[in-house]
Coordinates of C-alpha atoms and ligand atoms in Angstrom, one line a residue:
Chain E
X1 CA -214.1 316.1 38.6
X2 CA -211.3 317.2 41.1
X3 CA -208.0 315.9 40.3
X4 CA -206.4 313.0 42.5
X5 CA -204.5 314.4 45.4
X6 CA -201.7 312.0 44.6
X7 CA -200.9 310.4 41.0
X8 CA -198.3 308.1 40.0
X9 CA -198.8 307.7 36.4
X10 CA -195.6 304.5 34.6
X11 CA -193.9 305.0 37.2
X12 CA -191.1 302.1 37.1
X13 CA -188.4 300.7 38.8
X14 CA -185.2 298.7 37.7
X15 CA -182.7 297.3 40.5
X16 CA -180.2 295.2 38.0
X17 CA -182.1 293.4 36.4
X18 CA -184.6 292.9 38.9
X19 CA -187.5 294.9 38.4
X20 CA -189.1 296.2 41.4
X21 CA -191.9 298.8 39.9
X22 CA -193.2 298.3 36.0
X23 CA -194.9 301.2 35.0
X24 CA -197.4 301.7 37.9
X25 CA -200.7 303.9 37.3
X26 CA -201.8 305.0 40.7
X27 CA -204.1 307.7 41.7
X28 CA -205.4 308.6 45.7
X29 CA -208.3 310.9 46.0
X30 CA -208.1 313.2 49.4
X31 CA -209.3 312.4 52.2
X32 CA -209.3 308.5 51.3
X33 CA -207.3 305.9 52.9
X34 CA -205.5 303.7 50.5
X35 CA -203.6 300.5 50.4
X36 CA -201.3 298.8 48.5
X37 CA -200.7 295.6 49.5
X38 CA -198.5 292.3 48.1
X39 CA -196.7 289.8 48.9
X40 CA -193.1 290.2 50.0
X41 CA -190.9 291.6 47.6
X42 CA -193.3 293.3 45.7
X43 CA -191.8 297.0 45.7
X44 CA -194.7 298.4 47.8
X45 CA -191.3 300.2 49.6
X46 CA -189.9 301.2 46.4
X47 CA -193.3 302.9 45.4
X48 CA -192.9 304.8 48.6
X49 CA -189.0 305.4 47.7
X50 CA -190.1 306.7 44.3
X51 CA -193.1 308.7 45.8
X52 CA -190.5 310.7 48.5
X53 CA -187.5 310.6 46.6
X54 CA -185.2 308.2 48.5
X55 CA -185.0 307.1 45.0
X56 CA -184.9 308.1 41.2
X57 CA -187.4 306.7 39.4
X58 CA -186.3 305.4 35.9
X59 CA -189.7 306.5 34.4
X60 CA -193.0 307.7 35.1
X61 CA -193.9 310.9 37.3
X62 CA -195.5 311.8 40.6
X63 CA -197.2 314.7 40.9
X64 CA -198.7 315.9 44.0
X65 CA -201.8 318.1 44.0
X66 CA -200.9 318.2 40.2
X67 CA -197.2 319.6 41.0
X68 CA -194.2 317.4 39.7
X69 CA -193.0 316.2 43.1
X70 CA -189.3 314.7 40.1
X71 CA -187.0 317.3 40.7
X72 CA -187.7 318.0 44.0
X73 CA -185.0 317.6 46.4
X74 CA -185.8 315.5 49.1
X75 CA -186.4 317.6 51.6
X76 CA -188.9 319.9 50.0
X77 CA -191.3 317.2 49.9
X78 CA -192.3 316.8 53.5
X79 CA -193.3 320.7 52.6
X80 CA -195.3 320.0 49.9
X81 CA -197.3 317.8 52.5
X82 CA -196.4 314.4 52.3
X83 CA -194.9 313.0 55.1
X84 CA -194.3 308.9 56.1
X85 CA -193.2 306.1 58.5
X86 CA -190.7 303.6 57.4
X87 CA -190.9 299.5 57.3
X88 CA -188.1 299.5 59.6
X89 CA -188.3 302.3 62.5
X90 CA -186.4 304.7 62.3
X91 CA -186.3 307.1 64.6
X92 CA -183.5 310.1 66.0
X93 CA -181.1 307.6 68.2
X94 CA -179.9 310.5 70.8
X95 CA -183.6 312.2 70.8
X96 CA -186.2 312.6 72.9
X97 CA -190.6 311.1 72.0
X98 CA -190.7 315.5 72.7
X99 CA -187.8 316.4 70.2
X100 CA -189.4 314.2 67.4
X101 CA -192.4 316.2 67.4
X102 CA -190.6 319.4 67.4
X103 CA -188.2 318.4 65.1
X104 CA -191.3 318.0 62.3
X105 CA -192.8 321.1 63.4
X106 CA -189.4 322.7 62.1
X107 CA -190.5 322.6 58.6
X108 CA -193.6 325.2 58.8
X109 CA -191.2 327.7 60.6
X110 CA -190.7 330.1 58.4
X111 CA -186.9 330.9 57.1
X112 CA -184.7 333.3 58.8
X113 CA -183.4 334.6 61.6
X114 CA -186.5 332.3 63.8
X115 CA -185.1 329.3 63.3
X116 CA -181.8 330.3 65.4
X117 CA -184.1 331.3 68.8
X118 CA -184.5 328.6 71.5
X119 CA -187.8 327.0 71.4
X120 CA -188.3 328.0 74.6
X121 CA -189.1 331.2 73.1
X122 CA -190.6 332.9 69.9
X123 CA -193.0 330.3 69.0
X124 CA -192.9 328.2 71.7
X125 CA -196.4 328.6 72.9
X126 CA -198.2 327.2 70.1
X127 CA -195.2 324.5 69.2
X128 CA -195.6 323.4 73.0
X129 CA -199.8 323.4 72.3
X130 CA -199.5 321.9 68.7
X131 CA -197.3 319.1 70.7
X132 CA -198.8 318.7 73.5
X133 CA -202.2 317.8 71.2
X134 CA -200.9 315.8 69.0
X135 CA -198.7 314.0 71.4
X136 CA -202.2 313.3 74.4
X137 CA -203.7 312.6 70.7
X138 CA -200.9 309.4 69.9
X139 CA -201.1 308.6 73.9
X140 CA -197.3 309.6 74.2
X141 CA -197.7 312.8 76.0
X142 CA -196.4 310.7 79.6
X143 CA -193.0 309.6 77.1
X144 CA -192.2 312.7 76.5
X145 CA -189.5 313.0 78.0
X146 CA -187.8 309.5 76.9
X147 CA -185.5 308.8 74.1
X148 CA -187.5 307.6 71.7
X149 CA -185.4 304.2 71.4
X150 CA -185.7 302.9 74.5
X151 CA -190.0 302.7 74.3
X152 CA -191.4 300.0 73.1
X153 CA -192.6 298.9 70.2
X154 CA -195.7 300.2 69.5
X155 CA -195.0 303.3 70.9
X156 CA -191.6 303.8 68.5
X157 CA -194.5 303.1 65.7
X158 CA -196.9 306.3 67.3
X159 CA -193.5 308.7 67.1
X160 CA -193.1 307.7 63.4
X161 CA -196.4 308.4 63.0
X162 CA -196.2 311.8 65.7
X163 CA -192.5 312.6 63.7
X164 CA -195.0 312.7 60.7
X165 CA -198.4 314.7 61.6
X166 CA -196.7 317.2 63.4
X167 CA -195.0 318.6 60.0
X168 CA -199.1 318.6 58.8
X169 CA -198.9 316.4 56.1
X170 CA -201.8 317.1 53.6
X171 CA -200.4 313.1 52.8
X172 CA -199.5 310.0 54.6
X173 CA -197.5 307.3 53.9
X174 CA -197.9 304.7 55.8
X175 CA -195.1 301.5 55.3
X176 CA -196.8 298.7 57.5
X177 CA -197.9 299.5 60.5
X178 CA -199.5 297.3 61.7
X179 CA -196.1 295.2 61.2
X180 CA -195.9 293.1 64.7
X181 CA -198.5 294.4 66.4
X182 CA -200.9 292.0 68.5
X183 CA -205.5 291.8 67.4
X184 CA -205.8 294.1 69.9
X185 CA -202.9 296.7 68.6
X186 CA -203.9 296.7 65.3
X187 CA -207.4 296.6 66.5
X188 CA -206.9 300.4 67.8
X189 CA -204.5 301.4 64.6
X190 CA -207.6 300.9 63.0
X191 CA -209.3 303.2 64.5
X192 CA -206.1 305.6 65.1
X193 CA -206.2 305.5 61.3
X194 CA -210.0 307.1 60.8
X195 CA -209.3 309.9 63.3
X196 CA -206.2 310.7 61.5
X197 CA -208.4 311.0 57.9
X198 CA -211.2 312.8 60.0
X199 CA -207.8 315.3 60.6
X200 CA -208.3 315.7 56.4
X201 CA -205.1 313.6 56.4
X202 CA -205.2 311.5 53.5
X203 CA -203.4 307.9 54.0
X204 CA -201.6 305.6 51.6
X205 CA -200.6 302.5 54.0
X206 CA -198.6 299.1 53.2
X207 CA -200.0 296.2 54.7
X208 CA -200.1 292.6 55.3
X209 CA -202.5 292.4 58.3
X210 CA -205.7 292.1 55.8
X211 CA -208.2 292.7 58.8
X212 CA -206.9 296.2 58.9
X213 CA -207.0 296.4 55.3
X214 CA -210.6 295.8 55.4
X215 CA -211.6 297.6 58.0
X216 CA -210.4 300.3 57.3
X217 CA -209.6 301.0 53.4
X218 CA -211.3 303.3 50.6
X219 CA -209.5 301.4 47.9
X220 CA -206.7 298.7 47.6
X221 CA -204.2 298.3 44.7
X222 CA -202.8 295.1 44.6
X223 CA -198.7 294.7 43.5
X224 CA -196.9 291.3 42.2
X225 CA -193.2 291.1 41.0
X226 CA -194.0 295.0 40.4
X227 CA -197.1 294.9 38.4
X228 CA -200.7 296.2 39.3
X229 CA -202.5 293.2 39.5
X230 CA -205.6 294.7 40.7
X231 CA -207.5 297.3 42.3
X232 CA -211.1 298.2 44.1
X233 CA -212.8 298.5 46.3
X234 CA -211.2 295.6 49.3
X235 CA -214.5 294.1 49.2
X236 CA -213.7 293.6 45.3
X237 CA -210.5 293.0 45.7
X238 CA -211.3 290.3 47.6
X239 CA -212.8 288.9 45.0
X240 CA -210.3 288.7 42.8
X241 CA -208.9 286.0 40.9
X242 CA -206.0 287.2 40.1
X243 CA -205.4 288.4 43.5
X244 CA -206.5 285.9 45.0
X245 CA -203.4 283.8 43.7
X246 CA -200.9 286.3 44.0
X247 CA -201.6 287.2 47.9
X248 CA -205.0 286.7 50.0
X249 CA -205.6 282.8 48.6
X250 CA -204.3 281.8 52.4
X251 CA -206.1 284.8 53.5
X252 CA -209.1 286.2 53.2
Chain R
X1 CA -154.9 336.9 90.7
X2 CA -153.1 334.5 89.4
X3 CA -149.2 333.9 88.4
X4 CA -148.0 334.5 85.4
X5 CA -147.6 330.3 85.1
X6 CA -151.7 329.9 86.2
X7 CA -152.6 332.6 84.4
X8 CA -150.7 331.5 81.3
X9 CA -152.8 327.2 82.4
X10 CA -156.1 329.1 81.8
X11 CA -155.2 331.0 78.6
X12 CA -153.7 328.1 77.0
X13 CA -157.3 326.2 78.3
X14 CA -159.8 328.5 77.3
X15 CA -158.3 328.1 73.3
X16 CA -158.4 324.9 74.0
X17 CA -161.9 325.2 74.5
X18 CA -162.5 327.0 72.2
X19 CA -160.6 324.5 69.4
X20 CA -162.9 321.6 70.9
X21 CA -166.1 323.5 70.3
X22 CA -165.0 324.3 66.6
X23 CA -164.8 320.5 66.3
X24 CA -167.8 319.7 67.8
X25 CA -169.7 321.9 65.4
X26 CA -168.9 319.7 62.7
X27 CA -169.5 316.3 64.9
X28 CA -172.2 317.9 65.8
X29 CA -173.8 316.6 62.8
X30 CA -172.2 313.5 62.3
X31 CA -168.7 314.7 60.1
X32 CA -165.3 313.6 61.5
X33 CA -163.5 317.3 61.1
X34 CA -159.1 316.5 61.5
X35 CA -158.3 319.3 59.3
X36 CA -159.3 322.2 61.9
X37 CA -155.7 322.8 63.1
X38 CA -156.1 324.4 59.5
X39 CA -158.4 326.8 59.9
X40 CA -156.7 327.3 63.3
X41 CA -153.5 328.8 61.5
X42 CA -155.8 330.5 59.0
X43 CA -156.8 332.5 61.8
X44 CA -154.1 333.2 63.6
X45 CA -152.3 334.3 60.5
X46 CA -155.4 336.8 58.8
X47 CA -155.2 338.3 62.1
X48 CA -151.6 338.2 62.5
X49 CA -150.7 340.2 59.3
X50 CA -153.3 343.1 60.2
X51 CA -152.1 344.1 63.3
X52 CA -148.8 343.5 62.7
X53 CA -148.9 344.9 59.1
X54 CA -152.6 347.7 58.8
X55 CA -152.8 348.5 62.2
X56 CA -156.4 346.8 62.5
X57 CA -157.3 346.2 66.2
X58 CA -157.0 342.8 67.7
X59 CA -161.1 342.6 68.2
X60 CA -161.7 343.5 64.7
X61 CA -158.7 341.1 63.7
X62 CA -160.0 337.8 65.7
X63 CA -163.4 338.8 64.1
X64 CA -162.1 338.9 60.1
X65 CA -158.9 335.9 61.2
X66 CA -162.8 334.0 62.1
X67 CA -164.4 334.8 59.2
X68 CA -162.1 334.4 57.0
X69 CA -161.7 330.6 58.7
X70 CA -164.9 330.4 58.7
X71 CA -165.5 330.6 54.4
X72 CA -162.6 328.0 54.0
X73 CA -165.2 326.4 56.0
X74 CA -167.9 326.3 54.1
X75 CA -165.5 325.8 50.5
X76 CA -164.4 322.8 52.4
X77 CA -167.7 321.5 53.4
X78 CA -169.5 321.7 50.5
X79 CA -167.0 318.8 49.3
X80 CA -167.0 316.9 52.6
X81 CA -170.5 316.7 52.0
X82 CA -170.0 313.3 49.5
X83 CA -167.2 311.2 52.4
X84 CA -167.8 310.2 55.7
X85 CA -166.0 308.7 58.2
X86 CA -162.7 308.2 57.5
X87 CA -162.5 309.0 54.4
X88 CA -163.7 312.5 55.8
X89 CA -161.2 312.0 58.2
X90 CA -158.3 311.7 55.8
X91 CA -159.1 314.5 53.6
X92 CA -159.8 317.1 56.2
X93 CA -156.5 316.2 57.8
X94 CA -155.1 316.6 54.5
X95 CA -156.5 319.7 54.1
X96 CA -155.3 320.6 57.0
X97 CA -151.9 319.3 56.2
X98 CA -152.3 321.7 52.7
X99 CA -152.9 325.0 54.7
X100 CA -150.1 324.6 56.3
X101 CA -147.1 323.6 53.6
X102 CA -148.4 326.8 51.8
X103 CA -147.8 329.0 55.1
X104 CA -144.7 327.9 55.5
X105 CA -143.8 327.8 51.6
X106 CA -145.6 331.8 51.2
X107 CA -142.7 334.7 51.8
X108 CA -145.4 336.8 52.5
X109 CA -145.8 335.1 56.3
X110 CA -142.4 334.3 56.6
X111 CA -142.1 330.8 55.4
X112 CA -140.9 328.4 58.0
X113 CA -139.6 332.0 60.8
X114 CA -143.4 332.3 61.0
X115 CA -144.5 335.5 61.7
X116 CA -143.5 337.3 65.0
X117 CA -144.4 340.5 67.8
X118 CA -148.0 340.0 67.5
X119 CA -149.6 340.5 71.2
X120 CA -152.8 341.8 73.4
X121 CA -154.8 338.7 74.3
X122 CA -155.5 338.9 78.3
X123 CA -157.0 336.6 80.0
X124 CA -160.6 338.4 80.2
X125 CA -160.2 338.3 76.6
X126 CA -160.1 334.5 76.1
X127 CA -162.7 333.5 78.2
X128 CA -164.9 335.9 77.3
X129 CA -165.1 334.9 73.8
X130 CA -165.6 331.2 75.3
X131 CA -168.3 332.8 77.4
X132 CA -169.5 333.9 74.4
X133 CA -169.2 330.6 72.1
X134 CA -170.8 328.8 74.9
X135 CA -173.7 331.0 75.4
X136 CA -174.0 330.9 71.8
X137 CA -173.9 326.4 72.3
X138 CA -176.6 327.1 74.6
X139 CA -179.2 328.7 72.5
X140 CA -178.0 327.7 69.5
X141 CA -178.6 324.0 70.2
X142 CA -181.7 324.9 72.1
X143 CA -183.2 326.6 68.8
X144 CA -184.9 324.8 65.6
X145 CA -181.3 324.9 63.6
X146 CA -179.7 322.8 67.0
X147 CA -182.8 320.3 67.4
X148 CA -182.2 319.8 63.7
X149 CA -178.7 319.2 63.8
X150 CA -178.9 316.4 66.5
X151 CA -181.4 314.7 63.9
X152 CA -178.8 315.4 60.9
X153 CA -176.7 313.8 62.9
X154 CA -179.0 310.9 63.9
X155 CA -180.3 309.8 60.7
X156 CA -179.9 311.8 57.3
X157 CA -182.4 310.5 55.2
X158 CA -184.4 310.6 57.5
X159 CA -183.9 313.8 58.6
X160 CA -184.2 315.4 55.2
X161 CA -188.0 313.3 54.4
X162 CA -189.1 314.9 58.3
X163 CA -187.9 318.6 55.7
X164 CA -184.5 319.1 57.2
X165 CA -181.9 321.1 54.5
X166 CA -179.7 318.7 55.5
X167 CA -176.6 320.6 53.3
X168 CA -177.7 324.0 54.7
X169 CA -177.7 321.7 58.4
X170 CA -174.4 319.7 57.7
X171 CA -171.7 323.2 55.1
X172 CA -173.7 325.6 57.9
X173 CA -172.0 323.4 61.0
X174 CA -168.7 323.0 59.5
X175 CA -168.1 326.7 58.6
X176 CA -169.7 327.7 62.8
X177 CA -166.4 325.3 63.0
X178 CA -164.0 326.7 60.9
X179 CA -165.0 330.6 62.2
X180 CA -164.8 329.5 65.9
X181 CA -160.9 327.9 65.5
X182 CA -160.3 330.7 63.4
X183 CA -160.7 333.5 66.5
X184 CA -159.6 330.7 68.9
X185 CA -155.6 330.9 66.0
X186 CA -155.7 334.2 66.3
X187 CA -156.3 334.6 69.9
X188 CA -153.4 332.3 70.3
X189 CA -150.8 333.9 68.1
X190 CA -151.7 337.1 69.9
X191 CA -150.8 335.8 73.5
X192 CA -147.7 333.0 71.8
X193 CA -146.2 336.5 70.3
X194 CA -145.5 334.3 67.6
X195 CA -146.3 332.1 65.2
X196 CA -144.8 329.6 62.6
X197 CA -146.9 327.0 61.0
X198 CA -145.1 323.7 62.6
X199 CA -147.6 324.8 65.6
X200 CA -150.6 323.7 63.8
X201 CA -149.5 320.1 62.7
X202 CA -152.3 317.5 62.4
X203 CA -151.7 316.3 65.8
X204 CA -152.6 319.9 67.2
X205 CA -156.2 318.6 65.4
X206 CA -156.3 315.1 66.8
X207 CA -156.0 316.8 70.4
X208 CA -158.8 319.1 70.0
X209 CA -160.9 315.9 68.7
X210 CA -160.1 314.0 72.1
X211 CA -161.0 316.9 74.2
X212 CA -164.7 316.5 72.6
X213 CA -164.5 312.6 72.8
X214 CA -163.8 312.5 76.3
X215 CA -166.1 315.4 77.4
X216 CA -168.4 313.4 75.3
X217 CA -170.0 314.6 71.7
X218 CA -173.6 314.6 72.4
X219 CA -173.3 317.8 74.7
X220 CA -172.3 320.6 74.3
X221 CA -171.2 320.8 77.9
X222 CA -168.9 318.3 76.7
X223 CA -166.4 320.6 75.2
X224 CA -165.4 322.9 78.1
X225 CA -165.2 319.4 80.7
X226 CA -163.3 317.9 77.8
X227 CA -160.5 320.7 77.5
X228 CA -160.0 321.1 81.0
X229 CA -159.9 317.5 82.1
X230 CA -157.2 317.3 78.6
X231 CA -155.4 320.8 79.5
X232 CA -154.6 320.9 83.8
X233 CA -154.3 317.1 84.1
X234 CA -150.9 316.6 82.2
X235 CA -149.9 320.0 84.9
X236 CA -151.0 317.8 87.9
X237 CA -149.0 314.6 86.4
X238 CA -145.5 316.6 86.0
X239 CA -144.4 314.5 89.3
X240 CA -144.4 311.3 86.2
X241 CA -141.9 313.3 84.2
X242 CA -141.1 310.9 81.5
X243 CA -143.9 308.5 81.9
X244 CA -146.3 311.2 81.6
X245 CA -147.0 310.6 77.6
X246 CA -147.8 306.6 78.4
X247 CA -149.7 307.4 81.3
X248 CA -152.2 309.9 79.7
X249 CA -152.4 307.5 76.9
X250 CA -153.3 304.7 79.2
X251 CA -156.3 307.1 80.8
X252 CA -157.8 307.5 77.3
X253 CA -157.9 304.0 76.9
X254 CA -159.0 303.5 79.8
X255 CA -161.3 306.0 79.1
X256 CA -162.7 304.2 76.0
X257 CA -163.5 301.1 78.4
X258 CA -165.9 302.0 80.7
X259 CA -167.2 305.3 79.3
X260 CA -166.8 305.5 75.9
X261 CA -169.9 308.2 75.7
X262 CA -166.8 310.5 77.3
X263 CA -167.7 312.2 80.7
X264 CA -170.5 313.9 79.7
X265 CA -174.0 312.9 78.3
X266 CA -177.2 314.3 77.0
X267 CA -178.8 311.7 79.0
X268 CA -176.8 312.7 82.3
X269 CA -177.6 316.5 81.9
X270 CA -181.0 315.8 81.6
X271 CA -181.4 313.7 84.9
X272 CA -179.5 316.5 85.9
X273 CA -181.7 319.3 85.3
X274 CA -185.2 317.9 84.8
X275 CA -186.2 318.0 88.5
X276 CA -189.0 315.5 88.0
X277 CA -186.9 313.4 85.6
X278 CA -188.2 311.4 83.2
X279 CA -190.5 309.6 82.8
X280 CA -190.0 306.1 82.9
X281 CA -192.3 303.4 80.8
X282 CA -193.6 301.2 84.3
X283 CA -195.5 304.8 85.9
X284 CA -197.4 304.9 82.8
X285 CA -200.5 302.6 82.8
X286 CA -201.3 300.1 81.2
X287 CA -203.7 301.0 79.3
X288 CA -201.7 303.4 77.5
X289 CA -200.8 301.4 75.0
X290 CA -203.5 300.5 73.5
X291 CA -204.2 303.9 71.4
X292 CA -207.6 305.5 70.9
X293 CA -209.7 302.6 72.9
Ligands
ATP301 N1 -182.0 299.9 47.6 C1 -182.4 298.7 46.7 N2 -181.6 298.1 46.1 C2 -181.3 296.9 45.5 N3 -183.2 296.0 45.3 C3 -183.7 296.1 46.1 C4 -183.3 297.8 46.6 N4 -184.7 297.8 47.7 C5 -185.4 297.2 46.9 N5 -185.2 296.4 46.3 C6 -185.7 294.9 45.7 O1 -186.5 294.9 44.5 C7 -187.7 294.6 45.3 C8 -189.2 295.0 46.1 O2 -188.7 295.7 47.0 P1 -189.7 295.9 48.1 O3 -188.7 296.3 49.2 O4 -190.2 297.3 47.9 O5 -190.7 295.1 48.6 P2 -192.2 295.0 49.7 O6 -193.3 295.3 48.5 O7 -191.6 296.1 50.5 O8 -191.4 294.1 50.0 P3 -192.3 294.0 51.9 O9 -193.4 293.1 51.7 O10 -190.7 292.8 52.8 O11 -191.5 295.2 52.5 C9 -186.6 292.9 45.9 O12 -186.4 292.3 45.3 C10 -185.5 293.8 46.6 O13 -185.0 292.9 46.8
MG302 MG1 -191.5 296.7 52.3

């Protein structure tokens, strides 16, 4: 068996007296769309913050492609192939949509003097072609010269995804991508997630919209008070009594 | 071509533009430095000592003075990483005062009396430096590194998670700014013919910051505009005599109320340079809203 792309072992995080994540084991195989679900305050976002080293873990480890991420500086996380978005959209307030993609592309520049050449020269052709392809893919090309934070909510979410994809991640962490979307927008999101997966990007998403989770995920992990209470395919989890009690009861 | 009064004014203007750039550089990454008069002093004293005591040529002395300031800037930049906002402003202000006090007490640099007899700064020389530094920022801010500077300014944490080595960007920007302040100090020293510690008080640092804020701190072009307004306007306000300071203060307050983002902004430049103008949300067909459908 090939080792999982992402492997969390005994991952633990306290905030004072609050046990936000408790000895969490989680494996995501390459090519999957996996979901992390659970009620508000269950510790889902904290798991993302531990993976991307926004927060240090108290205990446990994060392995990506068999490599321990626990001691990497934050800016190297994306270089090894983990990109993410944020629950509360976090865009660069003074930058255009296109600039968000260009910043994402910067990760793949080789160190040295090339990073001081204006983006119009040097590797401009390749960068621009890539940016155009990516922005077309996310239906943002017409918006490229607009300041990203003037866009409507749904488009801002896609700018975040574009910025993360521009780094060419192997794993994309999406924190509640469907939040605030209407049913037709979430259906579009489901399609988008599938096409992203078809681009060889593994996805781990946090999502409250059960329709999205049931439609698109291969594997679901349910958290409650930081603890994993159920795991399996969407249909398995839908029938799990503990998961139903904690979370799904009113929704599924 | 110019009267000596005009020439003097233009030399000062050029030097002020350089000092504005020196504040802009760290500010573009979100770091507020109020210690740039200190870097300017380092450049001024080092270059003056080199030309006076060691017979070094002026250009070489300017660059060495700039490098000394730049190295101090990098050294200050590292501890500055831990400080934000007002705390960083206070710490850099203290740095500037420490530098001034050191020169005040050093007999080698003439103490309070300072150094005399430097010369050689000419109007074309100053403006060649201004041109070079402007060109530098023109290229830098369009480079990947420049994009990383903007991103670091907007959100450091997200910048890091997009792969930016924020430490390098911030310390680098601090060092670049200090280098430019050092060169400006060297030009100033060799224009005034003398330097003394009192020329590099914290009020100088405040002025440099005002040029940037007034000109607009989201684009480096603001440095040119801000320094020009701030240097030339007082000259045209001479008729106000003793009320000049008050009038000037009132203008600053008005600016902060009417146009707090400064005279020039990146959005404004985008509008001016993008011939087609930015695409407005309304122009996009509604179906674009639905991804993948
Ligand atoms: N940086 C922090 N400092 C202190 N407490 C925190 C911090 N981040 C999260 N917490 C706490 O940890 C717990 C888990 O929070 P987390 O944000 O991970 O939940 P979540 O599952 O993402 O919830 P939601 O569905 O509301 O986004 C909560 O009790 C929260 O208050
Ligand atoms: Mg959350």
